[in-house]
Structures are given as structure tokens and as C-alpha cells.
mmCIF file of C-alpha atoms in Angstrom:
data_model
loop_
_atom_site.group_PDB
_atom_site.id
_atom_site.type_symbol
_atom_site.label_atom_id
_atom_site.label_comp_id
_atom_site.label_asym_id
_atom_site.label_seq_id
_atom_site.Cartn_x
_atom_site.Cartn_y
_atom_site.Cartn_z
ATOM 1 C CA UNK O 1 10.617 -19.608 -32.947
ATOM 2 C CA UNK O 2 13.519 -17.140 -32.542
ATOM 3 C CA UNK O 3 11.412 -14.335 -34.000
ATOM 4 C CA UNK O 4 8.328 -15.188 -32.016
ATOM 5 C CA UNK O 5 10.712 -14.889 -28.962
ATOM 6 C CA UNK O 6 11.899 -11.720 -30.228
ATOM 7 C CA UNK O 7 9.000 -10.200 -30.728
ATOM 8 C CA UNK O 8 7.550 -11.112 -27.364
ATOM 9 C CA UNK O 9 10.801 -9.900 -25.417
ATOM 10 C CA UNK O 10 10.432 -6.537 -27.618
ATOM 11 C CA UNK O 11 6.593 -5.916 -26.884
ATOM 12 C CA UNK O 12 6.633 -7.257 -23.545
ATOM 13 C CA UNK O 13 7.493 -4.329 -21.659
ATOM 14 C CA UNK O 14 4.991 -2.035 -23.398
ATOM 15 C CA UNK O 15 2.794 -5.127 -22.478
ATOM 16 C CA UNK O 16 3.393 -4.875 -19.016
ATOM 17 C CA UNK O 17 3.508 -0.706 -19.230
ATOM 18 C CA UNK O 18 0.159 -0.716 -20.356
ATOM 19 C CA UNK O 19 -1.155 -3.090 -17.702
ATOM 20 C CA UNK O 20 0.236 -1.113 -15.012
ATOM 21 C CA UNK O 21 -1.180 2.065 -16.248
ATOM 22 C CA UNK O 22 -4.186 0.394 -16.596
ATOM 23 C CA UNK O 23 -4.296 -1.362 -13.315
ATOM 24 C CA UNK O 24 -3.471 2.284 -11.745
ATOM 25 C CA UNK O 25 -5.800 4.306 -13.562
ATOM 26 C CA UNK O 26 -8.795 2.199 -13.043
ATOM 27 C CA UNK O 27 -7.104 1.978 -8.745
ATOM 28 C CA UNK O 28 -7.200 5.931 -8.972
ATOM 29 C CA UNK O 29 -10.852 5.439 -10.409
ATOM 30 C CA UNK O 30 -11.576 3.796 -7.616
ATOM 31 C CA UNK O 31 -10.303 5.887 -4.924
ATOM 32 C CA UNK O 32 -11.098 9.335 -6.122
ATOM 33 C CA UNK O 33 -14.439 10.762 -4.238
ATOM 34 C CA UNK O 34 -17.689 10.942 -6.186
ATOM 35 C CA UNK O 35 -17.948 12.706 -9.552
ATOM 36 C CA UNK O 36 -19.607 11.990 -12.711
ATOM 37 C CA UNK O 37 -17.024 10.231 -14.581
ATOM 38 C CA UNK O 38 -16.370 7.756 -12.233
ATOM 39 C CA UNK O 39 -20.380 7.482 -11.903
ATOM 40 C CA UNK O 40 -20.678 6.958 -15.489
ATOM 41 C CA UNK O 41 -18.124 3.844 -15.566
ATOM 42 C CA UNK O 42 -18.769 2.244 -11.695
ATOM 43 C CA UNK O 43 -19.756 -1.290 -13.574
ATOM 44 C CA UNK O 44 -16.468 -1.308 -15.081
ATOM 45 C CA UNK O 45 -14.413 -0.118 -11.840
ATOM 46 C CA UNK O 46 -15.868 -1.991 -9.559
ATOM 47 C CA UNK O 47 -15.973 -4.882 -11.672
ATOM 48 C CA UNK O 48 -12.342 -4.714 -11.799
ATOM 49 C CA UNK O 49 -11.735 -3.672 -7.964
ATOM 50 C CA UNK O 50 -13.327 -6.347 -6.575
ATOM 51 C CA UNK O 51 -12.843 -8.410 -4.745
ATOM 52 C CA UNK O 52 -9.420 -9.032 -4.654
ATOM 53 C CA UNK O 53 -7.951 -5.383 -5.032
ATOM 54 C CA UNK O 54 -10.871 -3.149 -2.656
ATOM 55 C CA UNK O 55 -8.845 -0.577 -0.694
ATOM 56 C CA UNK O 56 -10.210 2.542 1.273
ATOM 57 C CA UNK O 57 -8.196 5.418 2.713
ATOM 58 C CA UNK O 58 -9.227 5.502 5.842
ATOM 59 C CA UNK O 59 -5.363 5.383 7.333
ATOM 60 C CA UNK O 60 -4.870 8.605 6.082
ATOM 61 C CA UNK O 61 -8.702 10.042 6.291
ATOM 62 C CA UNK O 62 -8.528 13.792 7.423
ATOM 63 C CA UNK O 63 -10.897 13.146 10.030
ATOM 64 C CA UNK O 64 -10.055 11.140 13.132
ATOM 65 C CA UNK O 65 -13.064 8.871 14.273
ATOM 66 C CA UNK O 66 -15.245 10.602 16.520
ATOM 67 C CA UNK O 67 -17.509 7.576 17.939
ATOM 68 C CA UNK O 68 -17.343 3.678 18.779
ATOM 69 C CA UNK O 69 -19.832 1.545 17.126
ATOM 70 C CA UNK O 70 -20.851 -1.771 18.848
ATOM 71 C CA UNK O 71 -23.455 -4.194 17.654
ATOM 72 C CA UNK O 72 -25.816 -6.582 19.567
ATOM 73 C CA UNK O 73 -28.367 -9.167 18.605
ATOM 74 C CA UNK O 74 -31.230 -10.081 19.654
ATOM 75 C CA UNK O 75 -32.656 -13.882 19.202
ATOM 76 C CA UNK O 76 -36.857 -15.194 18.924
ATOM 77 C CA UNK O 77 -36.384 -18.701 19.940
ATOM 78 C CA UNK O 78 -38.589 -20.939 19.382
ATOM 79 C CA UNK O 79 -40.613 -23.013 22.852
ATOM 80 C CA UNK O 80 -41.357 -26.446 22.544
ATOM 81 C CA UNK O 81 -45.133 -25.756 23.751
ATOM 82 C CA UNK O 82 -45.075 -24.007 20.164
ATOM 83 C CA UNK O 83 -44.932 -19.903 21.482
ATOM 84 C CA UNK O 84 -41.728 -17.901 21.357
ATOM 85 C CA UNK O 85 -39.004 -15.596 23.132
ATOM 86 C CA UNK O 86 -36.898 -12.980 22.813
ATOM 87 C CA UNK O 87 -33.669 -12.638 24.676
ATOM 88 C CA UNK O 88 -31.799 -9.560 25.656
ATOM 89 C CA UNK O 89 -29.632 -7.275 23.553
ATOM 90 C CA UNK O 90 -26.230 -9.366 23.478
ATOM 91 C CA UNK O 91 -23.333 -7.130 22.088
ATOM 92 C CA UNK O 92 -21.074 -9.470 19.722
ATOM 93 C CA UNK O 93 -18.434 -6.701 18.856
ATOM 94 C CA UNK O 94 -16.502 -6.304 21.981
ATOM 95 C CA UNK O 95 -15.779 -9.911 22.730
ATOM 96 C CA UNK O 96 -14.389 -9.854 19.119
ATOM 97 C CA UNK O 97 -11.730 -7.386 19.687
ATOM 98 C CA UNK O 98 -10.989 -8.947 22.892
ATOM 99 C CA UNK O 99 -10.234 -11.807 21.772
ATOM 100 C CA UNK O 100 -7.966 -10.134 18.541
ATOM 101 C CA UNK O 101 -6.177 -8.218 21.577
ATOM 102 C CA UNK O 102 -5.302 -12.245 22.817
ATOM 103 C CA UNK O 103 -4.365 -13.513 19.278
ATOM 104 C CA UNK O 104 -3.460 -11.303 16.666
ATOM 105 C CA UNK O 105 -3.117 -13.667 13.912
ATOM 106 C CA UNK O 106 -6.683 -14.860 14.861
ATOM 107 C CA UNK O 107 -10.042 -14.333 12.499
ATOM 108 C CA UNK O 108 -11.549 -12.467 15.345
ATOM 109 C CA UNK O 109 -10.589 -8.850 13.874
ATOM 110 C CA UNK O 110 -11.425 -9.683 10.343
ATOM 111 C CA UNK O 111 -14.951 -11.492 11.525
ATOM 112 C CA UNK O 112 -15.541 -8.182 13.868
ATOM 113 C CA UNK O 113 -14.439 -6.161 10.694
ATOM 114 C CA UNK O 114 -16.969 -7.633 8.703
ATOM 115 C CA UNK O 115 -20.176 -7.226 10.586
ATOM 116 C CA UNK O 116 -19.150 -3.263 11.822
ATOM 117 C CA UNK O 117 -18.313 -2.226 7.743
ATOM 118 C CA UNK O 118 -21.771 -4.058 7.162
ATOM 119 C CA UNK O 119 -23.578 -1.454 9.649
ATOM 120 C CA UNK O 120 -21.654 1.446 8.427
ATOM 121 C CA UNK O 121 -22.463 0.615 4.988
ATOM 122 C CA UNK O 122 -26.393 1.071 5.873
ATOM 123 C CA UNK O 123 -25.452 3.855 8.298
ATOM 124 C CA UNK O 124 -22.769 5.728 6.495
ATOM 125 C CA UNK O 125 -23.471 7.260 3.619
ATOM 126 C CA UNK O 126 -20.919 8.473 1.199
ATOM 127 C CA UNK O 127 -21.071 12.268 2.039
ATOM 128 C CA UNK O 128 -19.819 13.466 -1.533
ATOM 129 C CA UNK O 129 -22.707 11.384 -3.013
ATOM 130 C CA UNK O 130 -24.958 12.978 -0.484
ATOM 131 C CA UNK O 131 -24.280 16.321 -1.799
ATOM 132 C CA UNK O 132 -24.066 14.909 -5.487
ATOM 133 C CA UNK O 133 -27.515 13.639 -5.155
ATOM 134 C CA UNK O 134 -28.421 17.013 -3.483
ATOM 135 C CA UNK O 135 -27.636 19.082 -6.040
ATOM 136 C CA UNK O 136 -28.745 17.270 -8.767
ATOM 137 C CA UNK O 137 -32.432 17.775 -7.337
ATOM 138 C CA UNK O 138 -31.705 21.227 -7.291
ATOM 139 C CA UNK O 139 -30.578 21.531 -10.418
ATOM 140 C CA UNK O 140 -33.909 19.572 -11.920
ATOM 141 C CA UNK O 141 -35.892 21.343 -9.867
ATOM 142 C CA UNK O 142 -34.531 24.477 -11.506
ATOM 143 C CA UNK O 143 -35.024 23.179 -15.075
ATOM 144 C CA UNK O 144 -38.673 21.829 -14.290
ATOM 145 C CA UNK O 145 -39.323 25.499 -13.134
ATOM 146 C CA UNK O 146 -37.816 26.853 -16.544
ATOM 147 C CA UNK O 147 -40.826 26.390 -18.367
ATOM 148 C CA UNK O 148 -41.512 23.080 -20.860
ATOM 149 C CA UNK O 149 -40.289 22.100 -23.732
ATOM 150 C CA UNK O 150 -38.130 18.770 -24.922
ATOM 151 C CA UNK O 151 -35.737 17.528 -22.590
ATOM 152 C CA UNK O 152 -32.048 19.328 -23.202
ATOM 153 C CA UNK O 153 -29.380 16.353 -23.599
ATOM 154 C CA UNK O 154 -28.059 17.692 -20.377
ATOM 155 C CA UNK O 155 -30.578 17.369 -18.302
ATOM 156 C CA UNK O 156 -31.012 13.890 -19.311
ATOM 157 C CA UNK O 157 -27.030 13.692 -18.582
ATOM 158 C CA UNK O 158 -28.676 14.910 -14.730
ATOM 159 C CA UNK O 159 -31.116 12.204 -14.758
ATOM 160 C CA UNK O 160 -28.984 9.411 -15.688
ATOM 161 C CA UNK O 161 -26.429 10.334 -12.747
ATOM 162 C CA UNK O 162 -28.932 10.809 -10.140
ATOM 163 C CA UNK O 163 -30.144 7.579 -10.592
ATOM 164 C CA UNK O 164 -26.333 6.165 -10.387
ATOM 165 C CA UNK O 165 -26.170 7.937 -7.134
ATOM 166 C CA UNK O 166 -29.564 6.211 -5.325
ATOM 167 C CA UNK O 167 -28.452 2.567 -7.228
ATOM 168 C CA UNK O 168 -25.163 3.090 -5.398
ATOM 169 C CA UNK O 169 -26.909 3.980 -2.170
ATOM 170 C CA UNK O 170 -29.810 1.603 -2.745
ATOM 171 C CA UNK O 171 -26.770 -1.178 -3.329
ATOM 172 C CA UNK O 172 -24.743 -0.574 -0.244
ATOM 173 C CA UNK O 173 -27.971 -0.532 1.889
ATOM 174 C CA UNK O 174 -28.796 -4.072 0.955
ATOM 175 C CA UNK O 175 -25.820 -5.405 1.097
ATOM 176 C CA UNK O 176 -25.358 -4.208 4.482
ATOM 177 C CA UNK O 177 -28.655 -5.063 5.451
ATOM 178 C CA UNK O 178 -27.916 -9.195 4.064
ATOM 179 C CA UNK O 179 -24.739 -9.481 5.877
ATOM 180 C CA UNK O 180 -26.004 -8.226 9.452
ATOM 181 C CA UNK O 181 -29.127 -10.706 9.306
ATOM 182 C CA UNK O 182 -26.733 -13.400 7.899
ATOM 183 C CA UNK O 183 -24.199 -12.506 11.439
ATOM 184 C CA UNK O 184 -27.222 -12.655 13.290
ATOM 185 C CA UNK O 185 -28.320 -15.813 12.345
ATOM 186 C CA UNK O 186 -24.877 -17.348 12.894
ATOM 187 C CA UNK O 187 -24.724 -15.847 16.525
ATOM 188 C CA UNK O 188 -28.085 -16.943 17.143
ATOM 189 C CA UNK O 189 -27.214 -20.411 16.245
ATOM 190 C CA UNK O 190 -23.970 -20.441 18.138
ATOM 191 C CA UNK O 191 -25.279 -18.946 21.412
ATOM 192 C CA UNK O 192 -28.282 -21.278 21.566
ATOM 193 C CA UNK O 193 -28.217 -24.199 19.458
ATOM 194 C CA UNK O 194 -29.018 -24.458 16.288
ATOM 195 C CA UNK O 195 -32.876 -24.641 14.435
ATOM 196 C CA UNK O 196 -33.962 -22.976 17.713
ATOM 197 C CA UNK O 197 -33.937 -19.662 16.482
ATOM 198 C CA UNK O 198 -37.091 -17.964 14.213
ATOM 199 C CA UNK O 199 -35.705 -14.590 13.644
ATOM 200 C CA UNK O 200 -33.230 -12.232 14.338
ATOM 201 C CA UNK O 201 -32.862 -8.390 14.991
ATOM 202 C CA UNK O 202 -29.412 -6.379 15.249
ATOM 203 C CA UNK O 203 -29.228 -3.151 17.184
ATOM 204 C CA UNK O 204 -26.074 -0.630 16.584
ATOM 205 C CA UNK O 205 -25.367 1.320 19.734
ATOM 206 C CA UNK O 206 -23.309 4.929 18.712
ATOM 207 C CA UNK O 207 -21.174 5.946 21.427
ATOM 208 C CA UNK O 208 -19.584 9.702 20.170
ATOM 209 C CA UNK O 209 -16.920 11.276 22.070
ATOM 210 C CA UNK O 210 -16.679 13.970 24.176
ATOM 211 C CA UNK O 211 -14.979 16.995 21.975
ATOM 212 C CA UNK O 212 -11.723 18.305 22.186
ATOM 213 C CA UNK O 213 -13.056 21.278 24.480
ATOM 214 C CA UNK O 214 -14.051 18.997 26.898
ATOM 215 C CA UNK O 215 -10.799 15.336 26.286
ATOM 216 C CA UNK O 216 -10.552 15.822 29.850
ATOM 217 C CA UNK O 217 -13.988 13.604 30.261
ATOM 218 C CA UNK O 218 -14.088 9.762 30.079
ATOM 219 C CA UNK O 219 -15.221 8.187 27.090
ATOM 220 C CA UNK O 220 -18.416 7.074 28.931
ATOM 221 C CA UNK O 221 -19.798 10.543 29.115
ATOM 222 C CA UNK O 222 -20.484 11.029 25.285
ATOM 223 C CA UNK O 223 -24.030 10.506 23.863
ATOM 224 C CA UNK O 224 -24.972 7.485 23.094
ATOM 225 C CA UNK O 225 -27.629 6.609 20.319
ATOM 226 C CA UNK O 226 -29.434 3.232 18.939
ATOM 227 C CA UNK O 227 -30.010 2.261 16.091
ATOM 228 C CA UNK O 228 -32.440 -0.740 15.805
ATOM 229 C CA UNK O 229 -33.370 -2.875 12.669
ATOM 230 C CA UNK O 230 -36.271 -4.649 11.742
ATOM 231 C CA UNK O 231 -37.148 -8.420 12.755
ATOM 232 C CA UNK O 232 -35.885 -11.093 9.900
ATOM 233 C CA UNK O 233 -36.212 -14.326 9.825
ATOM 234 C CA UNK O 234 -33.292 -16.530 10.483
ATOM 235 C CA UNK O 235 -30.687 -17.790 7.411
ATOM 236 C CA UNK O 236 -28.939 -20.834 6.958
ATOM 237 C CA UNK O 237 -25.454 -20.120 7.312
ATOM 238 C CA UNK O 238 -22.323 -21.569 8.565
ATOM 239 C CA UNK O 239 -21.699 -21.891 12.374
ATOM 240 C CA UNK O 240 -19.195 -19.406 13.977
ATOM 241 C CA UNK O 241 -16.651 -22.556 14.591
ATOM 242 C CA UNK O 242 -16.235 -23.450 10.745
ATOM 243 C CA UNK O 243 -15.279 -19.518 10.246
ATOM 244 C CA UNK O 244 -12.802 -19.322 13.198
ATOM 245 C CA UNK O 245 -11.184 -22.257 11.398
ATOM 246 C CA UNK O 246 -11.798 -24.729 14.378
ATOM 247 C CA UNK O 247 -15.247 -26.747 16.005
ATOM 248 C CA UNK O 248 -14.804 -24.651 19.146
ATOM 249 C CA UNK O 249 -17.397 -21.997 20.471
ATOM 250 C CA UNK O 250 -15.567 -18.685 19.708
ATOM 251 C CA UNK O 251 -14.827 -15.992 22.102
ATOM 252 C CA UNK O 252 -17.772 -13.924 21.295
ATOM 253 C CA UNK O 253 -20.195 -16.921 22.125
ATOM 254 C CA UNK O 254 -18.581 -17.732 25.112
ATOM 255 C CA UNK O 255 -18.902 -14.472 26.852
ATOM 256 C CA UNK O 256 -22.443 -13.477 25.377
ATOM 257 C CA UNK O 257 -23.387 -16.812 26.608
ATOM 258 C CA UNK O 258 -22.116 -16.129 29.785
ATOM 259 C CA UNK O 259 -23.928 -12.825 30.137
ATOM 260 C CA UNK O 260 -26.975 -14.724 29.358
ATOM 261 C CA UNK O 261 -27.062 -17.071 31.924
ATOM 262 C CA UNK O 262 -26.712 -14.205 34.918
#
């Protein structure tokens, strides 16, 4: 027993120096920009990222944000004589941070958080695999035009990481894509009942700001662009209440149903 103890209070701190150095290699991994490397082993990082230890560095990003995002849903209800409806765009992202401006400790700000980093996952591309992906191409296109031959090992190397690059695009398009139609069907239900509703659409609405040559105009005058997604057919998810923690109608309901009624 006493030599089991001793050899467990002699290893453990190379134990626990090895699982740090793991735990911040694999967080570096995870936080560096696009390269091959990290392309080559994203199963394994992300695999050990999330979900518990995700991170971004946006607080420190070199560029400040240069536009406000809103989103709004649309609802086809269904008519008792057996036709259907659409209603108006209702924006469910202001009301959000409204109500995390009355209660900071509230879920408003992480549900608000969710459904935004959904839409910028379809609508935000990485721009380092952008210009990964870019040159790749060019860099096939260069070999094709070479002549024929086998295959050199490193052009297969080219393949292989181009096709990381679109599964990594490809990924965080549907993702973002299931989450959005799985907000709008929660909204849908909230704001008018549930089992009314036969699809859903989602529109993002771009506001950029006016530049620095011209911060002496209002917010307002910046140009604003949509961004409108297909019709999909509702999901059975759970209602807005059970994720604010509580059976009320939250905030965002409240005042999009409100609008509604005018």
C-alpha cells in the first residue's frame, strides 16, 4: 500500500503535467485559424472541444463589428376551413436583448445568442478557409494543366484537404440551418398556439454601419440587406416557457404578439 501511494504521489505531477499540456495544446489547436494540420486532426479537436470547453476570440477580434443582425419569422398557420396563412415578418431578436437589458441573470441573452450564432454560422464563413479552399483550386487547377500522368502524393495531400474544408463548411451550414427552423418552430408555437403552425421561414435583416468617414450619421442610415430562407415544415420542439425555466410567455412572445394584433 505504502509503495502504491508512493508511486502515485511521485508520478502524479507528471500525470497532471501531461494533462495540462495536453488540454492546452489540443485548446491552441482549436483556436489557431485554418491550416492543414489542424485540418488533418479536426475529428480529434473538436471531439475534445466540445461541448463543454468551445471558446472563440471574438473579445479580442481585430475587427470591431461593423453591422447588427436581427432575425424574424414568419408562420403558415393552418385555417380550420382546411387553407392556410402566412403572417408578417415578426423580429424575435430585439425583444430578447430587451428583456436581458431587464434581467441580466435571465436566459434571454443566451436564447438570443443561440439563434444569431446559428445565422452567422450559415452566413459567415470562416474567411481563412475561404481562401484555403481558394487556393487549393488553384493549385489543382495548375497540376491538371501540367500534363497527365499518376497522381503525385501531394496532390492527393491537396485533395484530401479541400474536401476537409467544404465538410467543415457543408457542417456549419446545416447545423445552422437545423437550429433556425427548430427557433422557428418554437416561436411559431408560442406566438400562436401550438399544432397550428405548418411551416416556418426565418429572414435575417443586415443592418451595416455608416463608416468612420461618415460616425457622425445615425445608425439608421446604413444599408440594410435580407436575407431570406426557404419554407420548412414545422418541428416538434419544446415551448419557449420550458427554456426560460418558467410556464410563462417570454418577453419575445409577448411583444411579437403584440405587434401582431395592431
Amino acid at each position: 500500500m505504502r509503495r502504491t501511494l508512493r508511486v502515485l504521489s511521485t508520478s502524479a505531477p507528471a500525470l497532471l503535467a501531461a494533462a495540462l499540456a495536453f488540454h492546452f495544446a489540443m485548446t491552441l489547436s482549436y483556436l489557431t485559424p485554418q491550416n492543414p494540420l489542424k485540418l488533418r486532426f479536426a475529428r480529434l479537436i473538436d471531439g475534445y472541444m466540445h461541448p463543454f470547453l468551445q471558446q472563440n476570440w471574438h473579445l479580442f477580434a481585430p475587427d470591431p463589428i461593423t453591422d447588427t443582425r436581427v432575425l424574424m419569422v414568419a408562420c403558415r398557420l393552418r385555417q380550420p376551413d382546411g387553407g392556410a396563412t402566412e403572417t408578417g415578418w415578426i423580429d424575435i431578436t430585439t425583444p430578447y436583448w430587451e428583456a436581458h437589458l431587464d434581467d441580466r441573470l435571465g436566459p434571454a441573452a443566451r436564447l438570443g445568442r443561440s439563434v444569431t450564432g446559428a445565422a452567422r454560422l450559415i452566413y459567415s464563413a470562416d474567411p481563412t478557409s475561404l481562401q484555403m479552399a481558394k487556393k487549393l483550386e488553384e493549385h489543382r487547377a495548375r497540376a491538371q494543366a501540367g500534363g497527365g500522368g499518376p497522381e503525385a502524393p501531394e496532390e492527393q495531400v491537396v485533395d484530401r484537404l479541400r474536401d476537409e474544408v467544404k465538410k467543415e463548411q457543408d457542417a456549419g451550414f446545416q447545423l445552422g440551418k437545423i437550429v433556425l427552423e427548430r427557433a422557428a418552430s418554437a416561436h411559431c408555437d408560442s406566438l400562436f398556439g401550438p399544432n397550428r403552425t405548418a411551416a416556418v421561414r426565418m429572414r435575417m435583416a443586415v443592418l451595416k454601419f455608416p463608416r468612420f468617414s461618415r460616425r457622425d450619421l445615425p445608425d439608421s442610415r446604413g444599408a440594410m440587406t435580407y436575407y431570406d430562407f426557404d419554407w420548412a415544415p414545422v418541428q416538434a420542439v419544446a415551448p419557449l416557457g420550458a427554456a426560460a425555466g418558467d410556464d410563462r410567455r417570454p418577453p419575445v412572445a409577448l411583444r411579437a404578439a403584440a405587434l401582431e394584433e395592431r
